[in-house]
Short mmCIF file of C-alpha atoms in Angstrom, two decimals:
data_model
loop_
_atom_site.label_atom_id
_atom_site.label_comp_id
_atom_site.label_asym_id
_atom_site.label_seq_id
_atom_site.Cartn_x
_atom_site.Cartn_y
_atom_site.Cartn_z
CA UNK A 1 -26.29 34.04 8.16
CA UNK A 2 -28.91 32.21 10.73
CA UNK A 3 -31.71 32.71 8.68
CA UNK A 4 -30.19 31.10 5.41
CA UNK A 5 -28.42 28.22 7.62
CA UNK A 6 -32.37 27.26 8.71
CA UNK A 7 -33.34 26.74 5.09
CA UNK A 8 -30.18 24.52 4.53
CA UNK A 9 -30.88 20.40 4.06
CA UNK A 10 -27.26 19.75 3.09
CA UNK A 11 -23.90 21.32 3.98
CA UNK A 12 -20.74 21.07 2.22
CA UNK A 13 -17.22 20.72 3.91
CA UNK A 14 -13.92 20.35 3.33
CA UNK A 15 -13.44 17.37 5.90
CA UNK A 16 -9.66 16.36 6.41
CA UNK A 17 -8.34 17.70 9.62
CA UNK A 18 -11.36 19.66 10.29
CA UNK A 19 -13.97 17.05 10.55
CA UNK A 20 -11.41 14.36 11.02
CA UNK A 21 -8.29 13.73 12.60
CA UNK A 22 -6.07 13.77 9.37
CA UNK A 23 -4.47 10.41 10.56
CA UNK A 24 -5.23 8.09 7.85
CA UNK A 25 -5.69 4.65 8.81
CA UNK A 26 -5.75 1.26 6.84
CA UNK A 27 -8.85 -0.53 7.97
CA UNK A 28 -9.03 -3.01 4.92
CA UNK A 29 -6.57 -4.92 2.84
CA UNK A 30 -6.95 -6.96 -0.38
CA UNK A 31 -3.77 -9.18 -1.30
CA UNK A 32 -3.27 -12.45 -3.13
CA UNK A 33 -6.93 -12.60 -3.39
CA UNK A 34 -7.84 -12.55 0.31
CA UNK A 35 -9.23 -9.73 2.37
CA UNK A 36 -8.02 -8.82 5.62
CA UNK A 37 -9.54 -6.65 8.12
CA UNK A 38 -6.97 -4.21 10.23
CA UNK A 39 -7.77 -3.03 13.59
CA UNK A 40 -6.13 -0.13 15.52
CA UNK A 41 -6.57 3.63 14.80
CA UNK A 42 -4.33 6.94 14.10
CA UNK A 43 -0.71 6.49 14.39
CA UNK A 44 -0.31 4.26 16.99
CA UNK A 45 1.68 1.21 15.43
CA UNK A 46 -0.69 -1.69 17.45
CA UNK A 47 -3.34 -3.41 16.32
CA UNK A 48 -4.10 -6.95 14.95
CA UNK A 49 -4.97 -8.00 10.85
CA UNK A 50 -7.81 -10.56 11.00
CA UNK A 51 -9.33 -12.74 8.27
CA UNK A 52 -12.55 -14.17 8.01
CA UNK A 53 -13.37 -12.59 11.45
CA UNK A 54 -10.34 -14.93 13.03
CA UNK A 55 -6.69 -12.96 13.74
CA UNK A 56 -3.90 -13.46 11.75
CA UNK A 57 -1.60 -14.59 14.45
CA UNK A 58 1.73 -14.05 12.46
CA UNK A 59 2.26 -12.13 9.25
CA UNK A 60 5.73 -14.08 8.21
CA UNK A 61 5.23 -14.48 4.30
CA UNK A 62 2.72 -14.68 1.62
CA UNK A 63 0.51 -11.85 -0.25
CA UNK A 64 -0.25 -10.14 3.10
CA UNK A 65 3.55 -9.61 4.26
CA UNK A 66 4.50 -8.51 0.61
CA UNK A 67 1.48 -5.58 0.35
CA UNK A 68 3.16 -4.35 3.68
CA UNK A 69 6.28 -4.51 2.84
CA UNK A 70 5.29 -3.01 -0.59
CA UNK A 71 3.31 -0.07 0.94
CA UNK A 72 6.68 0.76 3.39
CA UNK A 73 8.95 0.64 1.07
CA UNK A 74 7.35 2.55 -2.10
CA UNK A 75 6.77 5.58 0.59
CA UNK A 76 8.59 8.73 1.95
CA UNK A 77 7.18 9.05 4.70
CA UNK A 78 8.44 8.30 8.74
CA UNK A 79 6.71 6.99 12.06
CA UNK A 80 8.15 8.76 14.92
CA UNK A 81 7.35 8.53 18.88
CA UNK A 82 7.47 12.21 20.08
CA UNK A 83 6.40 13.50 23.63
CA UNK A 84 3.61 15.91 24.12
CA UNK A 85 2.60 16.96 27.70
CA UNK A 86 4.30 14.33 29.18
CA UNK A 87 2.49 11.40 27.10
CA UNK A 88 4.02 9.30 24.39
CA UNK A 89 2.40 10.21 21.08
CA UNK A 90 3.12 8.96 17.60
CA UNK A 91 3.44 10.97 14.69
CA UNK A 92 4.29 10.83 10.85
CA UNK A 93 6.54 12.78 9.02
CA UNK A 94 5.36 13.57 5.37
CA UNK A 95 2.06 12.86 3.84
CA UNK A 96 -0.64 11.05 5.87
CA UNK A 97 -1.83 8.69 2.95
CA UNK A 98 1.40 7.35 2.79
CA UNK A 99 1.83 7.24 6.70
CA UNK A 100 -1.17 5.20 7.05
CA UNK A 101 1.03 2.54 4.97
CA UNK A 102 4.10 2.88 7.63
CA UNK A 103 1.97 2.39 10.36
CA UNK A 104 0.00 -0.81 8.73
CA UNK A 105 3.29 -2.32 7.93
CA UNK A 106 4.77 -1.49 11.99
CA UNK A 107 1.47 -3.38 13.17
CA UNK A 108 2.94 -6.24 11.38
CA UNK A 109 6.51 -5.58 13.27
CA UNK A 110 7.65 -4.31 9.90
CA UNK A 111 9.60 -1.06 11.17
CA UNK A 112 10.49 1.28 7.72
CA UNK A 113 13.62 1.99 9.23
CA UNK A 114 14.89 -1.64 9.13
CA UNK A 115 13.32 -2.04 5.54
CA UNK A 116 14.96 0.80 4.17
CA UNK A 117 18.30 -0.93 5.20
CA UNK A 118 17.30 -4.37 4.11
CA UNK A 119 16.01 -3.23 0.74
CA UNK A 120 17.83 -0.83 -0.53
CA UNK A 121 16.61 1.69 -3.07
CA UNK A 122 18.28 2.31 -6.27
CA UNK A 123 15.97 4.29 -8.13
CA UNK A 124 12.98 5.63 -8.19
CA UNK A 125 9.62 7.85 -10.46
CA UNK A 126 8.45 10.10 -7.91
CA UNK A 127 4.76 10.64 -8.04
CA UNK A 128 3.43 13.35 -10.23
CA UNK A 129 -0.14 14.85 -10.87
CA UNK A 130 -0.17 13.64 -14.71
CA UNK A 131 0.57 9.84 -14.00
CA UNK A 132 -1.02 9.87 -10.20
CA UNK A 133 1.77 7.03 -9.61
CA UNK A 134 4.92 6.47 -7.68
CA UNK A 135 7.45 3.65 -8.04
CA UNK A 136 10.23 2.77 -6.38
CA UNK A 137 13.17 0.20 -7.38
CA UNK A 138 14.70 -2.11 -4.98
CA UNK A 139 17.31 -4.52 -3.99
CA UNK A 140 15.84 -7.77 -2.13
CA UNK A 141 13.37 -10.48 -2.03
CA UNK A 142 10.16 -10.86 -1.76
CA UNK A 143 8.44 -12.92 0.84
CA UNK A 144 6.18 -14.55 -1.52
CA UNK A 145 7.03 -18.24 -2.53
CA UNK A 146 4.94 -17.63 -6.08
CA UNK A 147 6.96 -14.39 -6.86
CA UNK A 148 10.47 -15.82 -5.47
CA UNK A 149 9.77 -18.03 -8.67
CA UNK A 150 9.98 -14.74 -10.55
CA UNK A 151 13.24 -13.78 -9.01
CA UNK A 152 14.67 -17.20 -10.01
CA UNK A 153 14.74 -16.20 -13.70
CA UNK A 154 17.04 -13.26 -12.94
CA UNK A 155 18.65 -13.43 -9.78
CA UNK A 156 20.63 -10.44 -9.89
CA UNK A 157 17.56 -8.43 -10.94
CA UNK A 158 15.61 -5.69 -8.75
CA UNK A 159 11.98 -5.33 -7.80
CA UNK A 160 10.19 -2.58 -8.84
CA UNK A 161 6.98 -1.49 -6.48
CA UNK A 162 4.33 0.90 -8.44
CA UNK A 163 1.78 2.50 -5.70
CA UNK A 164 -1.68 4.88 -6.66
CA UNK A 165 -4.87 5.35 -7.70
CA UNK A 166 -6.22 1.59 -8.35
CA UNK A 167 -7.66 2.34 -11.77
CA UNK A 168 -4.41 3.83 -12.74
CA UNK A 169 -2.33 0.76 -11.40
CA UNK A 170 -4.71 -1.69 -12.67
CA UNK A 171 -4.62 -0.23 -16.36
CA UNK A 172 -0.27 -0.80 -16.21
CA UNK A 173 -0.81 -4.55 -15.10
CA UNK A 174 -0.68 -7.55 -17.55
CA UNK A 175 -1.02 -10.00 -14.35
CA UNK A 176 -1.91 -10.14 -11.11
CA UNK A 177 -0.95 -12.39 -7.87
CA UNK A 178 -3.48 -14.83 -7.04
CA UNK A 179 -4.03 -17.77 -4.81
CA UNK A 180 -3.23 -20.16 -7.19
CA UNK A 181 -0.22 -18.27 -8.33
CA UNK A 182 0.80 -15.36 -11.07
CA UNK A 183 -1.97 -15.48 -13.54
CA UNK A 184 -3.27 -13.06 -16.49
CA UNK A 185 -4.99 -10.29 -15.39
CA UNK A 186 -8.23 -10.48 -17.84
CA UNK A 187 -10.85 -7.91 -18.78
CA UNK A 188 -13.24 -9.95 -16.45
CA UNK A 189 -10.38 -10.15 -13.31
CA UNK A 190 -9.81 -6.29 -14.14
CA UNK A 191 -13.67 -5.38 -13.85
CA UNK A 192 -13.83 -7.63 -10.39
CA UNK A 193 -11.15 -5.68 -9.10
CA UNK A 194 -13.09 -2.33 -9.92
CA UNK A 195 -15.91 -3.53 -8.47
CA UNK A 196 -14.04 -4.20 -4.91
CA UNK A 197 -12.43 -0.72 -5.54
CA UNK A 198 -16.03 0.31 -5.44
CA UNK A 199 -17.31 -1.38 -2.77
CA UNK A 200 -14.50 0.17 -0.40
CA UNK A 201 -14.84 3.64 -1.78
CA UNK A 202 -18.70 3.41 -0.58
CA UNK A 203 -17.86 1.98 2.87
CA UNK A 204 -15.71 5.79 2.95
CA UNK A 205 -12.78 3.96 2.60
CA UNK A 206 -9.68 5.99 0.43
CA UNK A 207 -8.69 2.77 -1.80
CA UNK A 208 -4.26 2.36 -3.23
CA UNK A 209 -3.30 0.02 -5.34
CA UNK A 210 -0.04 -1.49 -5.72
CA UNK A 211 1.78 -4.01 -8.05
CA UNK A 212 5.35 -5.01 -9.13
CA UNK A 213 7.76 -6.10 -11.82
CA UNK A 214 11.13 -8.14 -12.09
CA UNK A 215 13.43 -5.31 -13.37
CA UNK A 216 17.24 -5.89 -14.88
CA UNK A 217 20.18 -4.86 -12.42
CA UNK A 218 20.62 -1.18 -11.71
CA UNK A 219 21.87 0.91 -14.35
CA UNK A 220 20.57 -0.96 -17.23
CA UNK A 221 16.62 0.06 -16.76
CA UNK A 222 14.90 2.28 -19.05
CA UNK A 223 12.54 3.72 -16.49
CA UNK A 224 9.76 4.97 -19.21
CA UNK A 225 8.94 1.18 -19.59
CA UNK A 226 9.05 0.33 -15.78
CA UNK A 227 5.43 1.37 -14.95
CA UNK A 228 4.36 -1.19 -17.59
CA UNK A 229 3.55 -5.35 -17.55
CA UNK A 230 3.21 -5.02 -13.60
CA UNK A 231 1.77 -7.58 -11.98
CA UNK A 232 -0.96 -6.84 -9.38
CA UNK A 233 -0.73 -7.16 -5.58
CA UNK A 234 -3.58 -5.50 -4.20
CA UNK A 235 -5.41 -2.70 -2.17
CA UNK A 236 -5.52 -0.80 0.74
CA UNK A 237 -8.87 0.87 2.08
CA UNK A 238 -7.94 3.48 4.59
CA UNK A 239 -10.22 6.13 6.45
CA UNK A 240 -9.58 9.04 7.98
CA UNK A 241 -11.07 8.90 12.28
#
């Protein structure tokens, strides 16, 4: 074994939880045409959001708050505080990738338990290995004026939130939330977004995409059509420390 190891130039190893902490952490966000950096590490819900190297002092509305909200709502993980060896630690109950999204929202003061009560989940399409997507449908208003204009067209409607592999999410989108408003997702825009995805992947970030769609009232939706004609919101880029 030692002789063989001495001849090796490359070692391939499963990394999650062995070479890494298995604590996925959101480090970069692309939303509404803007890039944000996220500080902090692991599941401790402390850190700040930065744009162009400057802190975002308050996350009140706009695309950043919308993507953080979507990540916490379209999610089955929970963040809990526990005591271990007389120390207070934070842990995730559920999938570590989903946990990273919950923690990112918590850094902006958005607590998942409170959000779940405010934005009641009325329907869902669970993740499966064929679609590689998860969709949940909620009551409530999204915190972006550009999306609120869509709400005015169907005031009794609901919001569907779809997250998953970036290419698969984009393939189901017909529009995108930009700094100027909601625009058509042209082939050129889609190619540019896939370049952003590739850039984050080259930086060793795992990337998830998210999109939304305004739906009819509860009980009046064809679930087979929910994940179509979506409006793309943005990406999360996360790393396992």
